[in-house]
Amino acid sequence: MRSFFRLALAFALLAACDIAGRLLVWGLSLPVPGTVVGILILLAGLVAMRRVPAPLKETAEFLLAHLNFFYIPAGVGVMGYAVLLADDLWPIVVALFASTFLAMIAAGFAFQFVARLMHEKGGGS
Amino acid sequence: MSDVGIQLIYWDRVLEAGFWILVTLFFYHLARRIQQALDGSPLANPVLLASAPIIGLLWGADIWVGDYQQGGQALIWLLGPATVGLAVPLYRNFSRVRAALIPMAISLVVGSAVAVLSAVLIGDAMGASVETIRSLAPKSVTTPIAMGIADAIGGYPSLAAAFVIVTGIIGAVFGAMIFNAFGIRDPRARGFAMGVAAHGIGTARAFQEDEVSGTFSGVAMALNGIVTALILPLLWLAFS
């Protein structure tokens, strides 16, 4: 019971950071997503505390392990656009596949290449 | 109590939302079981495996998708706090992330540019409509940002949202295969590239592989969202 209360508190903290981030973005009309600001708020808190409280670690890791769950409604939402997609179906299919593959290859290569270059020069790791 | 003027809680709607959340939970559980039976294969993507039967159910029973989204909206809201949890692995891997600032910056610029340009050029070359191309451009960033960008450059926000989801699933399903084929073995590079190309759904997959990949993917997702939101509308106006 006690541990459940602590986990609930940890979740409330995550939600509070998210809401604070969204409010900040809305209030200052920042061009970044509120949740990203929420991440930074929590990160700043952790840096100040110099440790991650166990219930927070447990809750965050649980949610991240099941992040897919929260994307299911968005997956279902795609259905509404099946009709709109019919016109441009092939360009869309090819563009989405090819472009996603190209972006992954380019970003992965760029990262690995630069990381190796830095490592050889002794600047990295 | 029929004389109560204002009804504060619509219990039937709460029940309906709760019902659809349970349905989602059931199919998610089933999807995870299938994925586990296939040794955690990325081909068995939980978002795809769970949303497909729900779509089938709604279609088969002739239920409006908006009814489902009574519950869906609650889960979409919960995505915020769940994503904020990224701060925890980010804090734990802070020195690793800080040591890779330069590879991350270069990878971000290259990956972000390739993601936008290749989608636009392929769409254009294959004769897609202008609105479709404009909705394709921000496909690699998280949904709310992509919708904002599509709106700013004259695409359809809701169509852009659908492209974002499909892109995320493509990245999550085929990412490992692509990285292996092209010799991209550094877990930081794999994670970061996943986050740049396939945002949150890619990040969800990266966390299934390992914490370092997941962390770099989350950082990439956040950075790419910011960079694309700031630069894409400006570039678009400059070149069109």
Short mmCIF file of C-alpha atoms in Angstrom, two decimals:
data_model
loop_
_atom_site.label_atom_id
_atom_site.label_comp_id
_atom_site.label_asym_id
_atom_site.label_seq_id
_atom_site.Cartn_x
_atom_site.Cartn_y
_atom_site.Cartn_z
CA MET A 1 0.00 0.00 0.00
CA ARG A 2 2.79 2.34 1.00
CA SER A 3 4.79 1.57 -2.11
CA PHE A 4 1.69 2.08 -4.25
CA PHE A 5 1.30 5.53 -2.69
CA ARG A 6 4.92 6.35 -3.51
CA LEU A 7 4.52 5.22 -7.12
CA ALA A 8 1.36 7.33 -7.42
CA LEU A 9 3.30 10.28 -6.05
CA ALA A 10 6.09 9.68 -8.57
CA PHE A 11 3.52 9.62 -11.38
CA ALA A 12 1.99 12.86 -10.05
CA LEU A 13 5.48 14.40 -10.19
CA LEU A 14 5.89 13.35 -13.85
CA ALA A 15 2.45 14.76 -14.67
CA ALA A 16 3.23 17.98 -12.79
CA CYS A 17 6.46 18.45 -14.80
CA ASP A 18 4.55 17.83 -18.02
CA ILE A 19 1.80 20.31 -17.10
CA ALA A 20 4.37 22.89 -15.95
CA GLY A 21 6.21 22.45 -19.28
CA ARG A 22 3.01 22.86 -21.28
CA LEU A 23 1.97 25.94 -19.31
CA LEU A 24 5.41 27.51 -19.73
CA VAL A 25 5.38 26.89 -23.49
CA TRP A 26 1.85 28.26 -23.74
CA GLY A 27 2.55 31.30 -21.55
CA LEU A 28 5.79 32.27 -23.27
CA SER A 29 4.59 31.01 -26.69
CA LEU A 30 7.80 29.02 -27.10
CA PRO A 31 8.15 27.08 -30.37
CA VAL A 32 8.99 23.81 -28.57
CA PRO A 33 6.69 21.07 -27.28
CA GLY A 34 5.66 21.43 -23.65
CA THR A 35 6.66 17.87 -22.87
CA VAL A 36 10.27 18.59 -23.91
CA VAL A 37 10.31 21.49 -21.45
CA GLY A 38 8.80 19.09 -18.90
CA ILE A 39 11.75 16.72 -19.43
CA LEU A 40 14.16 19.61 -18.85
CA ILE A 41 12.33 20.64 -15.65
CA LEU A 42 12.58 17.12 -14.22
CA LEU A 43 16.20 16.79 -15.39
CA ALA A 44 17.08 20.05 -13.61
CA GLY A 45 15.41 18.70 -10.46
CA LEU A 46 17.40 15.45 -10.64
CA VAL A 47 20.65 17.35 -11.20
CA ALA A 48 19.87 19.48 -8.13
CA MET A 49 19.03 16.39 -6.04
CA ARG A 50 22.04 14.47 -7.42
CA ARG A 51 20.09 11.22 -7.33
CA VAL A 52 16.95 9.53 -8.67
CA PRO A 53 14.45 8.56 -5.95
CA ALA A 54 13.68 4.83 -6.25
CA PRO A 55 9.89 5.18 -6.83
CA LEU A 56 10.53 7.75 -9.57
CA LYS A 57 13.06 5.47 -11.25
CA GLU A 58 10.63 2.57 -11.05
CA THR A 59 7.68 4.57 -12.41
CA ALA A 60 9.65 6.21 -15.23
CA GLU A 61 11.21 2.93 -16.32
CA PHE A 62 7.83 1.19 -16.26
CA LEU A 63 6.21 3.90 -18.39
CA LEU A 64 9.12 4.01 -20.87
CA ALA A 65 9.07 0.21 -21.21
CA HIS A 66 5.37 0.47 -22.14
CA LEU A 67 5.60 3.68 -24.18
CA ASN A 68 4.06 1.81 -27.13
CA PHE A 69 0.78 1.47 -25.23
CA PHE A 70 0.15 5.21 -25.29
CA TYR A 71 0.64 5.35 -29.06
CA ILE A 72 -2.14 2.86 -29.84
CA PRO A 73 -4.96 5.48 -30.02
CA ALA A 74 -2.84 7.42 -32.52
CA GLY A 75 -2.47 4.21 -34.53
CA VAL A 76 -6.24 3.76 -34.48
CA GLY A 77 -6.64 7.42 -35.49
CA VAL A 78 -4.78 6.76 -38.76
CA MET A 79 -7.90 4.93 -39.93
CA GLY A 80 -9.79 8.19 -40.40
CA TYR A 81 -7.41 9.20 -43.16
CA ALA A 82 -7.52 6.02 -45.19
CA VAL A 83 -10.00 7.72 -47.52
CA LEU A 84 -7.84 10.80 -47.96
CA LEU A 85 -4.81 8.61 -48.60
CA ALA A 86 -6.41 6.73 -51.49
CA ASP A 87 -5.59 9.45 -54.08
CA ASP A 88 -1.88 9.65 -53.44
CA LEU A 89 -1.42 6.16 -52.04
CA TRP A 90 1.72 5.09 -53.92
CA PRO A 91 3.70 8.33 -53.63
CA ILE A 92 2.87 8.31 -49.91
CA VAL A 93 3.85 4.69 -49.34
CA VAL A 94 7.13 5.04 -51.24
CA ALA A 95 7.98 8.41 -49.68
CA LEU A 96 7.30 7.21 -46.13
CA PHE A 97 9.32 4.00 -46.48
CA ALA A 98 12.24 5.34 -48.50
CA SER A 99 12.54 8.59 -46.59
CA THR A 100 12.43 6.89 -43.19
CA PHE A 101 15.11 4.40 -44.27
CA LEU A 102 17.30 7.15 -45.77
CA ALA A 103 17.00 9.31 -42.66
CA MET A 104 17.97 6.39 -40.40
CA ILE A 105 20.94 5.46 -42.57
CA ALA A 106 22.14 9.08 -42.89
CA ALA A 107 21.74 9.90 -39.19
CA GLY A 108 23.28 6.60 -38.08
CA PHE A 109 26.27 6.90 -40.40
CA ALA A 110 26.85 10.55 -39.49
CA PHE A 111 26.81 9.77 -35.77
CA GLN A 112 29.06 6.74 -36.04
CA PHE A 113 31.50 8.42 -38.44
CA VAL A 114 31.97 11.52 -36.29
CA ALA A 115 32.16 9.47 -33.06
CA ARG A 116 34.94 7.31 -34.55
CA LEU A 117 36.77 10.36 -35.87
CA MET A 118 36.70 11.93 -32.41
CA HIS A 119 37.78 8.69 -30.80
CA GLU A 120 40.80 8.39 -33.11
CA LYS A 121 41.83 11.94 -32.31
CA GLY A 122 41.42 11.16 -28.64
CA GLY A 123 38.76 13.82 -28.24
CA GLY A 124 35.88 11.46 -27.64
CA SER A 125 34.88 8.96 -24.95
CA MET B 1 -32.01 14.53 -8.66
CA SER B 2 -33.55 15.61 -11.93
CA ASP B 3 -33.61 19.22 -10.73
CA VAL B 4 -29.82 19.48 -10.70
CA GLY B 5 -29.16 22.12 -13.35
CA ILE B 6 -25.58 21.40 -14.27
CA GLN B 7 -24.35 17.88 -14.68
CA LEU B 8 -20.70 17.91 -13.67
CA ILE B 9 -19.71 14.40 -14.67
CA TYR B 10 -21.11 12.56 -17.64
CA TRP B 11 -20.91 9.07 -16.20
CA ASP B 12 -21.92 7.36 -19.41
CA ARG B 13 -18.98 9.00 -21.16
CA VAL B 14 -16.59 8.10 -18.36
CA LEU B 15 -17.77 4.51 -18.59
CA GLU B 16 -17.41 4.52 -22.36
CA ALA B 17 -13.89 5.96 -22.12
CA GLY B 18 -13.01 3.37 -19.48
CA PHE B 19 -14.36 0.60 -21.66
CA TRP B 20 -12.19 1.63 -24.64
CA ILE B 21 -9.13 1.99 -22.42
CA LEU B 22 -9.69 -1.59 -21.25
CA VAL B 23 -10.09 -2.74 -24.87
CA THR B 24 -6.80 -0.99 -25.73
CA LEU B 25 -5.10 -2.57 -22.72
CA PHE B 26 -6.36 -6.00 -23.74
CA PHE B 27 -5.03 -5.72 -27.30
CA TYR B 28 -1.75 -4.23 -26.06
CA HIS B 29 -1.32 -7.18 -23.73
CA LEU B 30 -2.07 -9.56 -26.59
CA ALA B 31 0.40 -7.73 -28.88
CA ARG B 32 3.11 -7.98 -26.23
CA ARG B 33 2.45 -11.70 -25.84
CA ILE B 34 2.83 -12.16 -29.59
CA GLN B 35 6.04 -10.10 -29.58
CA GLN B 36 7.45 -12.12 -26.69
CA ALA B 37 6.59 -15.36 -28.47
CA LEU B 38 8.65 -14.06 -31.41
CA ASP B 39 11.68 -13.33 -29.18
CA GLY B 40 10.93 -9.61 -29.02
CA SER B 41 11.14 -9.21 -32.78
CA PRO B 42 10.71 -5.58 -33.93
CA LEU B 43 8.53 -6.92 -36.78
CA ALA B 44 5.86 -7.62 -34.17
CA ASN B 45 5.39 -3.93 -33.36
CA PRO B 46 2.92 -3.50 -30.47
CA VAL B 47 1.39 -0.27 -31.84
CA LEU B 48 0.66 -1.97 -35.17
CA LEU B 49 -0.45 -5.30 -33.68
CA ALA B 50 -2.78 -3.63 -31.18
CA SER B 51 -4.28 -0.86 -33.32
CA ALA B 52 -5.06 -3.10 -36.31
CA PRO B 53 -7.61 -5.32 -34.48
CA ILE B 54 -9.14 -2.25 -32.78
CA ILE B 55 -9.58 -0.63 -36.21
CA GLY B 56 -11.11 -3.91 -37.44
CA LEU B 57 -13.42 -4.02 -34.42
CA LEU B 58 -14.61 -0.43 -34.96
CA TRP B 59 -15.15 -1.04 -38.67
CA GLY B 60 -16.84 -4.41 -38.14
CA ALA B 61 -19.22 -3.12 -35.48
CA ASP B 62 -19.74 0.19 -37.33
CA ILE B 63 -18.54 2.27 -34.37
CA TRP B 64 -17.47 5.87 -34.92
CA VAL B 65 -13.75 6.31 -34.24
CA GLY B 66 -14.63 9.38 -32.14
CA ASP B 67 -16.37 7.09 -29.63
CA TYR B 68 -13.17 5.10 -29.27
CA GLN B 69 -11.16 8.29 -28.88
CA GLN B 70 -13.15 9.17 -25.72
CA GLY B 71 -10.76 6.72 -24.11
CA GLY B 72 -7.99 7.28 -26.63
CA GLN B 73 -7.70 10.94 -25.66
CA ALA B 74 -6.97 9.94 -22.06
CA LEU B 75 -4.11 7.70 -23.19
CA ILE B 76 -2.79 10.38 -25.52
CA TRP B 77 -2.78 12.75 -22.55
CA LEU B 78 -0.85 10.20 -20.49
CA LEU B 79 1.82 10.08 -23.20
CA GLY B 80 3.03 13.45 -21.82
CA PRO B 81 3.93 12.27 -18.28
CA ALA B 82 5.31 9.00 -19.70
CA THR B 83 7.62 10.94 -22.02
CA VAL B 84 8.73 13.24 -19.18
CA GLY B 85 10.08 10.04 -17.60
CA LEU B 86 12.87 10.27 -20.21
CA ALA B 87 14.59 12.66 -17.80
CA VAL B 88 15.47 9.65 -15.59
CA PRO B 89 17.59 7.64 -18.11
CA LEU B 90 18.89 10.96 -19.44
CA TYR B 91 20.15 11.85 -15.96
CA ARG B 92 21.65 8.39 -15.46
CA ASN B 93 23.47 8.53 -18.83
CA PHE B 94 24.26 12.23 -18.68
CA SER B 95 28.05 11.88 -19.06
CA ARG B 96 27.60 9.56 -22.04
CA VAL B 97 25.25 12.01 -23.73
CA ARG B 98 27.52 14.97 -22.97
CA ALA B 99 30.53 13.15 -24.41
CA ALA B 100 28.66 12.66 -27.69
CA LEU B 101 27.51 16.24 -28.28
CA ILE B 102 29.37 16.67 -31.58
CA PRO B 103 28.30 13.35 -33.18
CA MET B 104 24.75 14.16 -32.04
CA ALA B 105 24.80 17.66 -33.55
CA ILE B 106 26.10 16.43 -36.93
CA SER B 107 23.76 13.44 -36.99
CA LEU B 108 20.83 15.69 -36.08
CA VAL B 109 21.50 18.15 -38.91
CA VAL B 110 22.12 15.40 -41.51
CA GLY B 111 19.25 13.16 -40.40
CA SER B 112 16.75 15.98 -40.05
CA ALA B 113 17.58 17.36 -43.51
CA VAL B 114 17.44 13.94 -45.18
CA ALA B 115 14.13 13.10 -43.47
CA VAL B 116 12.43 16.25 -44.78
CA LEU B 117 14.09 16.58 -48.20
CA SER B 118 13.80 12.94 -49.26
CA ALA B 119 10.11 12.82 -48.34
CA VAL B 120 9.36 16.03 -50.25
CA LEU B 121 11.45 15.06 -53.30
CA ILE B 122 10.05 11.53 -53.56
CA GLY B 123 6.49 12.75 -53.11
CA ASP B 124 7.03 15.39 -55.77
CA ALA B 125 8.75 13.04 -58.22
CA MET B 126 5.88 10.57 -57.91
CA GLY B 127 3.27 13.24 -58.57
CA ALA B 128 1.66 13.62 -55.14
CA SER B 129 -0.55 16.66 -54.60
CA VAL B 130 0.96 19.79 -53.08
CA GLU B 131 -1.10 19.32 -49.90
CA THR B 132 0.13 15.76 -49.53
CA ILE B 133 3.77 16.82 -49.98
CA ARG B 134 3.36 19.60 -47.43
CA SER B 135 1.85 17.12 -44.99
CA LEU B 136 4.72 14.66 -45.64
CA ALA B 137 7.50 17.16 -44.87
CA PRO B 138 7.33 17.02 -41.04
CA LYS B 139 6.70 13.24 -40.84
CA SER B 140 9.74 12.44 -38.67
CA VAL B 141 8.89 14.63 -35.67
CA THR B 142 6.42 14.03 -32.84
CA THR B 143 2.73 14.45 -33.62
CA PRO B 144 1.92 17.83 -32.02
CA ILE B 145 4.94 19.50 -33.64
CA ALA B 146 4.29 17.88 -37.03
CA MET B 147 0.69 19.10 -36.94
CA GLY B 148 1.83 22.64 -36.16
CA ILE B 149 4.40 22.58 -38.97
CA ALA B 150 1.96 21.13 -41.53
CA ASP B 151 -0.48 23.88 -40.62
CA ALA B 152 2.22 26.57 -40.97
CA ILE B 153 3.33 25.43 -44.45
CA GLY B 154 -0.13 24.71 -45.88
CA GLY B 155 -0.55 20.96 -45.38
CA TYR B 156 -3.32 19.11 -43.51
CA PRO B 157 -2.43 18.76 -39.80
CA SER B 158 -4.50 15.60 -39.39
CA LEU B 159 -2.99 13.99 -42.49
CA ALA B 160 0.47 14.92 -41.17
CA ALA B 161 -0.41 13.22 -37.87
CA ALA B 162 -1.28 10.01 -39.73
CA PHE B 163 2.03 10.16 -41.65
CA VAL B 164 3.91 10.66 -38.39
CA ILE B 165 2.40 7.51 -36.89
CA VAL B 166 3.06 5.38 -39.99
CA THR B 167 6.64 6.72 -40.14
CA GLY B 168 7.17 5.82 -36.48
CA ILE B 169 5.94 2.28 -37.06
CA ILE B 170 8.11 1.86 -40.20
CA GLY B 171 11.18 3.04 -38.27
CA ALA B 172 10.45 0.86 -35.25
CA VAL B 173 9.80 -2.25 -37.38
CA PHE B 174 12.69 -1.97 -39.85
CA GLY B 175 15.25 0.11 -37.90
CA ALA B 176 17.31 -2.78 -36.51
CA MET B 177 17.32 -4.48 -39.92
CA ILE B 178 18.56 -1.30 -41.65
CA PHE B 179 21.22 -0.58 -39.02
CA ASN B 180 22.54 -4.15 -39.22
CA ALA B 181 22.61 -4.08 -43.03
CA PHE B 182 24.60 -0.84 -43.05
CA GLY B 183 27.03 -1.74 -40.28
CA ILE B 184 25.67 0.81 -37.80
CA ARG B 185 26.47 -1.03 -34.57
CA ASP B 186 27.15 1.72 -32.03
CA PRO B 187 24.04 1.60 -29.77
CA ARG B 188 24.23 5.38 -29.38
CA ALA B 189 24.16 5.85 -33.17
CA ARG B 190 21.33 3.33 -33.55
CA GLY B 191 19.27 5.04 -30.87
CA PHE B 192 19.96 8.54 -32.09
CA ALA B 193 19.15 7.70 -35.72
CA MET B 194 15.94 5.99 -34.58
CA GLY B 195 14.86 9.09 -32.65
CA VAL B 196 15.67 11.46 -35.53
CA ALA B 197 13.82 9.38 -38.15
CA ALA B 198 11.03 7.77 -36.14
CA HIS B 199 10.37 10.00 -33.06
CA GLY B 200 8.46 8.48 -30.10
CA ILE B 201 7.41 5.15 -31.61
CA GLY B 202 11.04 4.60 -32.63
CA THR B 203 12.07 5.60 -29.10
CA ALA B 204 9.63 3.09 -27.61
CA ARG B 205 11.33 0.41 -29.72
CA ALA B 206 14.83 1.63 -28.80
CA PHE B 207 13.96 1.27 -25.10
CA GLN B 208 12.97 -2.34 -25.81
CA GLU B 209 16.53 -2.91 -27.09
CA ASP B 210 18.56 -1.22 -24.35
CA GLU B 211 18.63 1.83 -22.12
CA VAL B 212 21.51 3.56 -23.92
CA SER B 213 19.77 3.31 -27.30
CA GLY B 214 16.51 4.46 -25.73
CA THR B 215 18.14 7.46 -24.06
CA PHE B 216 19.87 8.62 -27.25
CA SER B 217 16.65 8.07 -29.18
CA GLY B 218 14.72 10.21 -26.70
CA VAL B 219 17.31 12.99 -26.92
CA ALA B 220 17.21 12.83 -30.73
CA MET B 221 13.41 12.96 -30.75
CA ALA B 222 13.36 16.06 -28.54
CA LEU B 223 16.13 17.84 -30.47
CA ASN B 224 14.71 16.98 -33.89
CA GLY B 225 11.29 18.26 -32.81
CA ILE B 226 12.78 21.59 -31.79
CA VAL B 227 15.08 21.96 -34.83
CA THR B 228 12.42 20.99 -37.37
CA ALA B 229 9.80 23.24 -35.76
CA LEU B 230 12.18 26.20 -35.86
CA ILE B 231 13.74 25.71 -39.29
CA LEU B 232 11.30 23.91 -41.61
CA PRO B 233 8.63 26.67 -41.85
CA LEU B 234 11.35 29.28 -42.50
CA LEU B 235 13.08 27.19 -45.19
CA TRP B 236 9.72 26.41 -46.76
CA LEU B 237 8.83 30.08 -47.06
CA ALA B 238 12.28 30.87 -48.44
CA PHE B 239 12.12 28.27 -51.21
CA SER B 240 8.49 28.39 -52.29
#
